PDB file of C-alpha atoms in Angstrom:
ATOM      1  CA  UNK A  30       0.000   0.000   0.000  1.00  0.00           C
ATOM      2  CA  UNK A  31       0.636   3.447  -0.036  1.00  0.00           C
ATOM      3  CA  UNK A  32       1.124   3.894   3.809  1.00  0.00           C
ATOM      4  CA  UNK A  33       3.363   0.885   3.340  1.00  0.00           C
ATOM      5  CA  UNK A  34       5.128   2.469   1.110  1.00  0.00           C
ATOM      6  CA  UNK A  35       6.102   5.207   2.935  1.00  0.00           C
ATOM      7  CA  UNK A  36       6.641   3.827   5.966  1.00  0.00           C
ATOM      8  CA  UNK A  37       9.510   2.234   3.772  1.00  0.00           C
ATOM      9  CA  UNK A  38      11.072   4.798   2.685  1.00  0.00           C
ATOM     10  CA  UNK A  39      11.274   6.822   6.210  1.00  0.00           C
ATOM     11  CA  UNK A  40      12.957   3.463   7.816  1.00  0.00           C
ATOM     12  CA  UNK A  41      16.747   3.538   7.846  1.00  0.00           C
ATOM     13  CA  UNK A  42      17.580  -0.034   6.732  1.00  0.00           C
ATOM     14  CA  UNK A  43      17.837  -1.187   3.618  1.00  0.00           C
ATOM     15  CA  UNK A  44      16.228  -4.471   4.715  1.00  0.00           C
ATOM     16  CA  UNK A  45      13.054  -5.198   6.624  1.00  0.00           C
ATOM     17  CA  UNK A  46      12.858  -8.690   6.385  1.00  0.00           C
ATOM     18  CA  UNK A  47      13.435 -10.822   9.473  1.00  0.00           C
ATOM     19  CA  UNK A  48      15.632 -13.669   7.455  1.00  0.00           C
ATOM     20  CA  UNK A  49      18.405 -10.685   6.705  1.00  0.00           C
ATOM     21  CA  UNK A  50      18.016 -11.524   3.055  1.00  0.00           C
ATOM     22  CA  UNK A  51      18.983  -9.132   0.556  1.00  0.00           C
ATOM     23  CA  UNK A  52      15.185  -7.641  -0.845  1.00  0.00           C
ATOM     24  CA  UNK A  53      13.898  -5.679  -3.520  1.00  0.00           C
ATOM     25  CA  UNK A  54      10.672  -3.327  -3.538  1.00  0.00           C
ATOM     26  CA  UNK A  55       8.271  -3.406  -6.503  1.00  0.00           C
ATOM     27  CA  UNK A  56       6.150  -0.965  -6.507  1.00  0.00           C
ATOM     28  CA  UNK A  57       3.803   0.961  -9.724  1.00  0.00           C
ATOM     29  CA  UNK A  58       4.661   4.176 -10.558  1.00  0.00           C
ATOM     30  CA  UNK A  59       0.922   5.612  -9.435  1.00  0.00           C
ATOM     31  CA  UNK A  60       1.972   5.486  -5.748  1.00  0.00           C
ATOM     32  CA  UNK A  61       3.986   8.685  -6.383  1.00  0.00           C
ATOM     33  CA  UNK A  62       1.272  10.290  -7.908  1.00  0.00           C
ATOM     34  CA  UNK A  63       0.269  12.728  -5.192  1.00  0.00           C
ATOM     35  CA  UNK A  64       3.058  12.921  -3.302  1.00  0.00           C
ATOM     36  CA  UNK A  65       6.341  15.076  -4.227  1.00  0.00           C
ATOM     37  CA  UNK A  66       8.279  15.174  -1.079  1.00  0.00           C
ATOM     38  CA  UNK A  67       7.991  11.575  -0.198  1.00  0.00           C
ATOM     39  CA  UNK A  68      11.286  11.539   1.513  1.00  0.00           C
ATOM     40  CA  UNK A  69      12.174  14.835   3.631  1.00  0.00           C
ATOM     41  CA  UNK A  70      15.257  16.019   4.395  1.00  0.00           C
ATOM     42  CA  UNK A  71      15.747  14.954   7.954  1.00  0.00           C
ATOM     43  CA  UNK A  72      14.340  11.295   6.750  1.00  0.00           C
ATOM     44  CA  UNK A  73      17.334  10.898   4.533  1.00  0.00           C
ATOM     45  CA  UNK A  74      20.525   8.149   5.814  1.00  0.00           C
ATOM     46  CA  UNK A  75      23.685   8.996   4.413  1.00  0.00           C
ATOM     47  CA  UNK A  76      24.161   5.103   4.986  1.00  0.00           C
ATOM     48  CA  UNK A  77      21.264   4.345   2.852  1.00  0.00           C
ATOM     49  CA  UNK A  78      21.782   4.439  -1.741  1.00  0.00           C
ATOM     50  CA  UNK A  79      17.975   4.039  -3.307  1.00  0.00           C
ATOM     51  CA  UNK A  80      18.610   2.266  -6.653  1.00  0.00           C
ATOM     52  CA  UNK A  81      15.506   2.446  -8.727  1.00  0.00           C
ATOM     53  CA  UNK A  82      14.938   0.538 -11.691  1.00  0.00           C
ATOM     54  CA  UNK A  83      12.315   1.668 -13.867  1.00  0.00           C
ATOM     55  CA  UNK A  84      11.163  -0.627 -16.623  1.00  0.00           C
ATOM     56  CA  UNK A  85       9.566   0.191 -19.589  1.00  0.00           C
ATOM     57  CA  UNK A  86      10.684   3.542 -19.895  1.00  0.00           C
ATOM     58  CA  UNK A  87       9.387   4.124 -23.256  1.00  0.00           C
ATOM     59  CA  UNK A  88       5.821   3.993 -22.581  1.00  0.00           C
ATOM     60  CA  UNK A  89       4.439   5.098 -19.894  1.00  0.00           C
ATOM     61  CA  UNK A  90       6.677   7.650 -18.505  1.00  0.00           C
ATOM     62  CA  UNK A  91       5.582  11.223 -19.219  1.00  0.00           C
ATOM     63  CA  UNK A  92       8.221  14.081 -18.693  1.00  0.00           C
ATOM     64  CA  UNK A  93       5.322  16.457 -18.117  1.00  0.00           C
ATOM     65  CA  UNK A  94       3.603  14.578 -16.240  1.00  0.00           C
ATOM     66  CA  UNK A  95       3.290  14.145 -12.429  1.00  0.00           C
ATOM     67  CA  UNK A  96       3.998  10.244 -12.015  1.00  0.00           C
ATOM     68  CA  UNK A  97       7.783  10.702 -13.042  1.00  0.00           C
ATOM     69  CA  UNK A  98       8.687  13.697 -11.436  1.00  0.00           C
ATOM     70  CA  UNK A  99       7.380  13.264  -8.136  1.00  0.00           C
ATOM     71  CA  UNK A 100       9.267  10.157  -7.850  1.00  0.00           C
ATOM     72  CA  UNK A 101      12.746  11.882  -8.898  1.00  0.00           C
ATOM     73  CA  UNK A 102      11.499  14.224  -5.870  1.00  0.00           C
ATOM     74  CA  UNK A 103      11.301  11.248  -3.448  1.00  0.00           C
ATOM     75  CA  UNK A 104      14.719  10.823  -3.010  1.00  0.00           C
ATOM     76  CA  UNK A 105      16.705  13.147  -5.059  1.00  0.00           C
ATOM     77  CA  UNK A 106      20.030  11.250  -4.600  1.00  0.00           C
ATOM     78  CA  UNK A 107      18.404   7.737  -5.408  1.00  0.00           C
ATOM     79  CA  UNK A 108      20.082   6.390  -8.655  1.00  0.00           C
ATOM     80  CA  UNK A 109      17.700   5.964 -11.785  1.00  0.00           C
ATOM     81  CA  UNK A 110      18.100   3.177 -13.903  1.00  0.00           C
ATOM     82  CA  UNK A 111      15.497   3.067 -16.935  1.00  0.00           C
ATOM     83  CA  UNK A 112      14.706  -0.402 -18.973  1.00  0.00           C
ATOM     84  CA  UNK A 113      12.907  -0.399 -22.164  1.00  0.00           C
ATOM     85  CA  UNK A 114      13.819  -2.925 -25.582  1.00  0.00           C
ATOM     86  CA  UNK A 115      12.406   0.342 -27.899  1.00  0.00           C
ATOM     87  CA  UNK A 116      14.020   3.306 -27.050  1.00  0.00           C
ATOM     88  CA  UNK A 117      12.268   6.621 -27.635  1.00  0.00           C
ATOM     89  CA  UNK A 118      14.481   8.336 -30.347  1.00  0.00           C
ATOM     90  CA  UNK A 119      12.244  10.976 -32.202  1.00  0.00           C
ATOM     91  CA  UNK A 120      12.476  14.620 -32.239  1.00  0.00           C
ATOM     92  CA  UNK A 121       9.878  15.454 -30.126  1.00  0.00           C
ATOM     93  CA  UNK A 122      11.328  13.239 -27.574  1.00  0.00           C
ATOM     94  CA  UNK A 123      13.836  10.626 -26.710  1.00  0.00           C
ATOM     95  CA  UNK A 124      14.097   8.183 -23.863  1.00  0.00           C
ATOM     96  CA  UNK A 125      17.778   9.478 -23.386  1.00  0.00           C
ATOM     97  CA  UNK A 126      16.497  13.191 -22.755  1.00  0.00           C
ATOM     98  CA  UNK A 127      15.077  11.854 -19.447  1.00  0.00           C
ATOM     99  CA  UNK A 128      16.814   9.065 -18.029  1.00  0.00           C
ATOM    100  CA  UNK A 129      20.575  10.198 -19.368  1.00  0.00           C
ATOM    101  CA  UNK A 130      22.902   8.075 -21.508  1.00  0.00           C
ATOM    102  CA  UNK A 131      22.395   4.222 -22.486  1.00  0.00           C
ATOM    103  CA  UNK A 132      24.629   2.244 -19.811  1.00  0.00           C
ATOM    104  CA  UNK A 133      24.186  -0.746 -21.779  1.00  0.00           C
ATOM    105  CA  UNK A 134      22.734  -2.348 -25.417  1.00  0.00           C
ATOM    106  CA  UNK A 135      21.587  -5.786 -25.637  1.00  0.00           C
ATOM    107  CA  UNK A 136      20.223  -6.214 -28.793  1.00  0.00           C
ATOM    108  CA  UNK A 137      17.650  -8.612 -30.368  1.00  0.00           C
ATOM    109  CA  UNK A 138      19.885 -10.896 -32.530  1.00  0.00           C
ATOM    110  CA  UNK A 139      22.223 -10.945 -29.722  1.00  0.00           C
ATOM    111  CA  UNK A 140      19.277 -12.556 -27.342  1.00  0.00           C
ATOM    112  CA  UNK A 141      18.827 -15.160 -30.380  1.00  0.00           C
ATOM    113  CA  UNK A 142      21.814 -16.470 -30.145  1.00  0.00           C
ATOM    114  CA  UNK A 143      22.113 -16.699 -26.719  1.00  0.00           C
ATOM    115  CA  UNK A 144      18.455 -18.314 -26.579  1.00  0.00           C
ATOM    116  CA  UNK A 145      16.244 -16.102 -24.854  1.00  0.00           C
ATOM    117  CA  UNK A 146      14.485 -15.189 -27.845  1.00  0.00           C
ATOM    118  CA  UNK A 147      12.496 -17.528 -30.269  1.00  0.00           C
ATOM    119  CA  UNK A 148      13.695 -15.833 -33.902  1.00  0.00           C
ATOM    120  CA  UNK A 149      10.319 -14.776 -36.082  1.00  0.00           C
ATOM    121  CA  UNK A 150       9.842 -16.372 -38.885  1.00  0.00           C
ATOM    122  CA  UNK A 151       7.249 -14.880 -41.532  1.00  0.00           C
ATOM    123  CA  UNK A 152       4.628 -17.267 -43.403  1.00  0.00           C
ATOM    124  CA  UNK A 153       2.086 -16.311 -45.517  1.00  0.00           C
ATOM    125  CA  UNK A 154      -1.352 -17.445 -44.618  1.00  0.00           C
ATOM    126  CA  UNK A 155      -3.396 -19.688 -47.294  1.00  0.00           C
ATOM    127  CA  UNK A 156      -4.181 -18.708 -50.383  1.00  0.00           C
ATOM    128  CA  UNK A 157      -8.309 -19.578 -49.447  1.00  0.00           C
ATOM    129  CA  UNK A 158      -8.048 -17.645 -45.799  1.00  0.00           C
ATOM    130  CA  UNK A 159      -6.141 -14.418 -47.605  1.00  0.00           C
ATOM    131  CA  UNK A 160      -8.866 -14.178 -50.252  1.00  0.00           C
ATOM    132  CA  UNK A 161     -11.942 -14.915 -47.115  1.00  0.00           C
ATOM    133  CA  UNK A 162     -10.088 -12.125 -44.843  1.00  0.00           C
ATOM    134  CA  UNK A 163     -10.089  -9.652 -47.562  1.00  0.00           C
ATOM    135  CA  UNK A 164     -13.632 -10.468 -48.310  1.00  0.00           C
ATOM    136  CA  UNK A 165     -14.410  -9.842 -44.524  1.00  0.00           C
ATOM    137  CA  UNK A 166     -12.654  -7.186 -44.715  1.00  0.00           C
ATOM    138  CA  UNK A 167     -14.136  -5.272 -47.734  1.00  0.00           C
ATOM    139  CA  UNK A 168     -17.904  -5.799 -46.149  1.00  0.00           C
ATOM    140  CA  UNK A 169     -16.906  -4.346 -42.865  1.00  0.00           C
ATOM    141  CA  UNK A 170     -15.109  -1.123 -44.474  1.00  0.00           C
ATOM    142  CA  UNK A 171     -18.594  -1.135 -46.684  1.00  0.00           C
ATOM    143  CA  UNK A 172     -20.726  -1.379 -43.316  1.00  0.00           C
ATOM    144  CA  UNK A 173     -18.401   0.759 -41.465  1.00  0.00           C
ATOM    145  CA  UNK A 174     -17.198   3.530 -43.853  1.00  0.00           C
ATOM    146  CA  UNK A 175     -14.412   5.601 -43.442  1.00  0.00           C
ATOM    147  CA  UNK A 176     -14.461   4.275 -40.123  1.00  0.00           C
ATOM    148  CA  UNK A 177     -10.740   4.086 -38.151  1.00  0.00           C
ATOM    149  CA  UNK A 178      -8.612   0.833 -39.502  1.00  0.00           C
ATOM    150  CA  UNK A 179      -8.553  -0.030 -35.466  1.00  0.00           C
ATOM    151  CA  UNK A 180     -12.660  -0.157 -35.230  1.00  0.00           C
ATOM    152  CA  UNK A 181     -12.593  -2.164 -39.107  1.00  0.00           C
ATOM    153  CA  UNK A 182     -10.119  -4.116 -37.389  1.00  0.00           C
ATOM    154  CA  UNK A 183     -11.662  -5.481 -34.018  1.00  0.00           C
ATOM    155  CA  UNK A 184     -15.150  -5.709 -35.802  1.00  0.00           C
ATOM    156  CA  UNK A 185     -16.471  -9.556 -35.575  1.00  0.00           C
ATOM    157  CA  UNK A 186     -16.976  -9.897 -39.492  1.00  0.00           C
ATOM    158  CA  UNK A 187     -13.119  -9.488 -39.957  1.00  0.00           C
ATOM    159  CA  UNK A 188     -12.139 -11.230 -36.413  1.00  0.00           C
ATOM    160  CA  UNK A 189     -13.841 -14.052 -36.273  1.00  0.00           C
ATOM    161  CA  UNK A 190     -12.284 -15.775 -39.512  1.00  0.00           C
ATOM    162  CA  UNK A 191      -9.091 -14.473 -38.485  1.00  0.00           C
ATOM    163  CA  UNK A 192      -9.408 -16.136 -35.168  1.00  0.00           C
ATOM    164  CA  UNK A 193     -10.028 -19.182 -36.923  1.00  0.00           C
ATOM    165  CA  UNK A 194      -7.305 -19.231 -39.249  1.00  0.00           C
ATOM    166  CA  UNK A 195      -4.886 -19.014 -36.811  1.00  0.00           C
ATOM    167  CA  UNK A 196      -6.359 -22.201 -34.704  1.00  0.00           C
ATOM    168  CA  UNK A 197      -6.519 -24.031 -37.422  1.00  0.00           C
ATOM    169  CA  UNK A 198      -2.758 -23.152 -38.356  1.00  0.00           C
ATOM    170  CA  UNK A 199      -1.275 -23.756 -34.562  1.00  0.00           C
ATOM    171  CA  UNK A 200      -3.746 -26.859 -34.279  1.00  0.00           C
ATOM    172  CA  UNK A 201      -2.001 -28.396 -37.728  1.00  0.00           C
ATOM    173  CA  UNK A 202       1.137 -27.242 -36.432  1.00  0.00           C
ATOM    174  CA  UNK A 203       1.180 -29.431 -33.581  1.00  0.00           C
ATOM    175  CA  UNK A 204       1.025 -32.228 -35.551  1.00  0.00           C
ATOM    176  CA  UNK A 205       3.024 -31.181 -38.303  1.00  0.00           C
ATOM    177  CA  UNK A 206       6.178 -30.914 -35.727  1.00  0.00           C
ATOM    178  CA  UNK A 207       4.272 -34.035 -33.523  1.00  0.00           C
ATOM    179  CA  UNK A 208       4.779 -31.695 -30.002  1.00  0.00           C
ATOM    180  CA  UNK A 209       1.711 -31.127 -28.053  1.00  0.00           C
ATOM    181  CA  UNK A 210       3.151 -28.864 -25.530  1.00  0.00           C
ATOM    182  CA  UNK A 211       3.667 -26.018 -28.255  1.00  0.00           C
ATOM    183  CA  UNK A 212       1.963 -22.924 -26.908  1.00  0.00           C
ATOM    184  CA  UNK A 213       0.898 -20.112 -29.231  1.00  0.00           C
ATOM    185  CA  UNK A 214       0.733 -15.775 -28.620  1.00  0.00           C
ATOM    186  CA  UNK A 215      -1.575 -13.820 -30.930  1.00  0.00           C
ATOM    187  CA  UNK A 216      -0.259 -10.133 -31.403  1.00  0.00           C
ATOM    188  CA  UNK A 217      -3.291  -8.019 -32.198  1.00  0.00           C
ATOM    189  CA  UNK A 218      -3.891  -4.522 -33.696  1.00  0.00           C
ATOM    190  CA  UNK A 219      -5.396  -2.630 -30.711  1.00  0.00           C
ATOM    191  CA  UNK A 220      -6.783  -3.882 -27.370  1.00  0.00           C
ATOM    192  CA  UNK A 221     -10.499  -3.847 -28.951  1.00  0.00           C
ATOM    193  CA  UNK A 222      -9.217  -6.437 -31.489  1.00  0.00           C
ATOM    194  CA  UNK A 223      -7.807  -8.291 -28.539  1.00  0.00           C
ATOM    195  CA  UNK A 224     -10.968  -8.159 -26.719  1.00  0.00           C
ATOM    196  CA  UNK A 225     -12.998  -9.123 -29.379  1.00  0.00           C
ATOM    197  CA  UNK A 226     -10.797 -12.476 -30.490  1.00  0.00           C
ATOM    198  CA  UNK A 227     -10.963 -13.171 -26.901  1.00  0.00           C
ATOM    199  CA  UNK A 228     -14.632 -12.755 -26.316  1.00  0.00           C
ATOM    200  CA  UNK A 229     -14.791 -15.077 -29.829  1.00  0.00           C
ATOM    201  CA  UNK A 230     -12.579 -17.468 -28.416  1.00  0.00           C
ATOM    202  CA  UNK A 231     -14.138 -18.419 -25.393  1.00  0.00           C
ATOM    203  CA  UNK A 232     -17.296 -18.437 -26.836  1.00  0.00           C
ATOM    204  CA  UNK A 233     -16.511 -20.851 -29.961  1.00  0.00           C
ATOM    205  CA  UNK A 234     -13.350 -22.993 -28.645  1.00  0.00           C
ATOM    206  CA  UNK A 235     -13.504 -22.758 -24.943  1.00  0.00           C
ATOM    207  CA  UNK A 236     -17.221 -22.170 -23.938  1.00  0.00           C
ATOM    208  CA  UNK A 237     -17.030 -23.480 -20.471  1.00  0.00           C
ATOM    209  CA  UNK A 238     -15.799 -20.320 -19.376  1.00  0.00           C
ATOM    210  CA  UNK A 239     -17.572 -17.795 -18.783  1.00  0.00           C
ATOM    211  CA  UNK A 240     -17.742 -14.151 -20.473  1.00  0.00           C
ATOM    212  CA  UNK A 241     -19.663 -10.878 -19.684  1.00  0.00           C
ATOM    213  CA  UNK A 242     -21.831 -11.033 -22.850  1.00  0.00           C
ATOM    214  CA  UNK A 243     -22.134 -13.384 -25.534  1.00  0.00           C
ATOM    215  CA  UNK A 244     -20.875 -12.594 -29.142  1.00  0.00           C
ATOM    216  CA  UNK A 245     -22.516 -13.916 -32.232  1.00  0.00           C
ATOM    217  CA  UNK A 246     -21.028 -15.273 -35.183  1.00  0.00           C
ATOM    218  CA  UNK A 247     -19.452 -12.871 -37.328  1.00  0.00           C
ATOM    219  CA  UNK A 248     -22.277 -13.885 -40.546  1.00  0.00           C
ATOM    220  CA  UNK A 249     -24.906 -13.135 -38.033  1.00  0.00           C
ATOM    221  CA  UNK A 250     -23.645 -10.171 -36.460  1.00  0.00           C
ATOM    222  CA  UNK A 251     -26.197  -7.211 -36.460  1.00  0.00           C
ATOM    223  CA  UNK A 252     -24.923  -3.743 -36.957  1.00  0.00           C
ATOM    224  CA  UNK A 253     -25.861  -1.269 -34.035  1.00  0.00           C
TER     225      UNK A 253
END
């Protein structure tokens, strides 16, 4: 919690565990939201160095904005590490501009090799699904109009046999390789596209589970 927090910060000890183990706090960036003087000056131990790590620095951390700079004010001598794979590097703004210079570069062939990282490999879909999605896709831009890509995108008429090209492809490619255990991640365009292939997915593969409100096949979809 908040109070927690705090309470934290004001203690000088680097460790509040009773097993003396060394410990790490993980906290979300929102706790600093109100609060700019978190630490005072007659809280601060010269015996104490506040290392924060801050990961995914390219998203969600606003220079403007409050979250950011009120936790630079908690303990102005704290060092500030930032973590992020995509670095901001525009004009308007760069992830360097805030958090200082890159300390280190891992990069993504480098994590290939070393077998962190499954390499990507791209396949084009079947010749019968490519020539369905575009059909989907053309009667949903004719329903929808000049409607944003992200709303074409997410609608049911173009999700649905999406969704089910891509079962069908990880199902066959279970037994192609003959390895059960493979698991599969679908990347989508927008969070409403990922709702909707979820809502699709429980409903048509996985129905035991339940979901807020059912969603019809994409043929019998009604428009609003």
């Amino acid at each position: 919690s908040k109070e927690e927090l705090l309470k934290n910060f004001r203690q000088r000890q680097a460790i509040h565990n009773l097993s003396g183990k060394r410990e790490i706090t993980v906290v979300n960036i929102q706790k600093f939201k109100d609060d700019t003087d978190v630490l005072r000056s007659n809280d601060y131990d010269i015996n104490t160095q506040r290392i924060y790590f801050l990961d995914e620095v390219h998203r969600s951390y606003n220079p403007t904005g409050s979250f950011l700079a009120n936790l630079f004010n908690s303990d102005r001598n704290a060092i500030l590490i930032g973590l992020t794979g995509t670095p901001l590097i525009g004009k308007d703004r760069t992830s360097k501009a805030t958090f200082g210079d890159y300390i280190h570069k891992y990069y993504y062939n480098a994590s290939i090799a070393d077998g962190y990282t499954l390499k990507l490999i791209r396949e084009d879909i079947e010749t019968s699904y490519k020539i369905q999605l575009k059909e989907a896709l053309r009667e949903v831009e004719i329903l929808k109009g000049d409607a944003d890509k992200r709303i074409i995108y997410a609608h049911a008429r173009f999700a649905e046999p999406m969704l089910d090209y891509i079962v069908t492809d990880f199902v066959k490619s279970r037994v192609r390789f003959g390895d059960h255990s493979i698991g599969a991640m679908v990347v989508c365009d927008s969070a409403d596209q990922a709702r909707k292939l979820f809502e699709i997915f429980i409903n048509k593969y996985n129905p035991s589970q339940k979901v807020i409100e059912e969603v019809l096949p994409y043929s019998m979809a009604a428009e609003p």
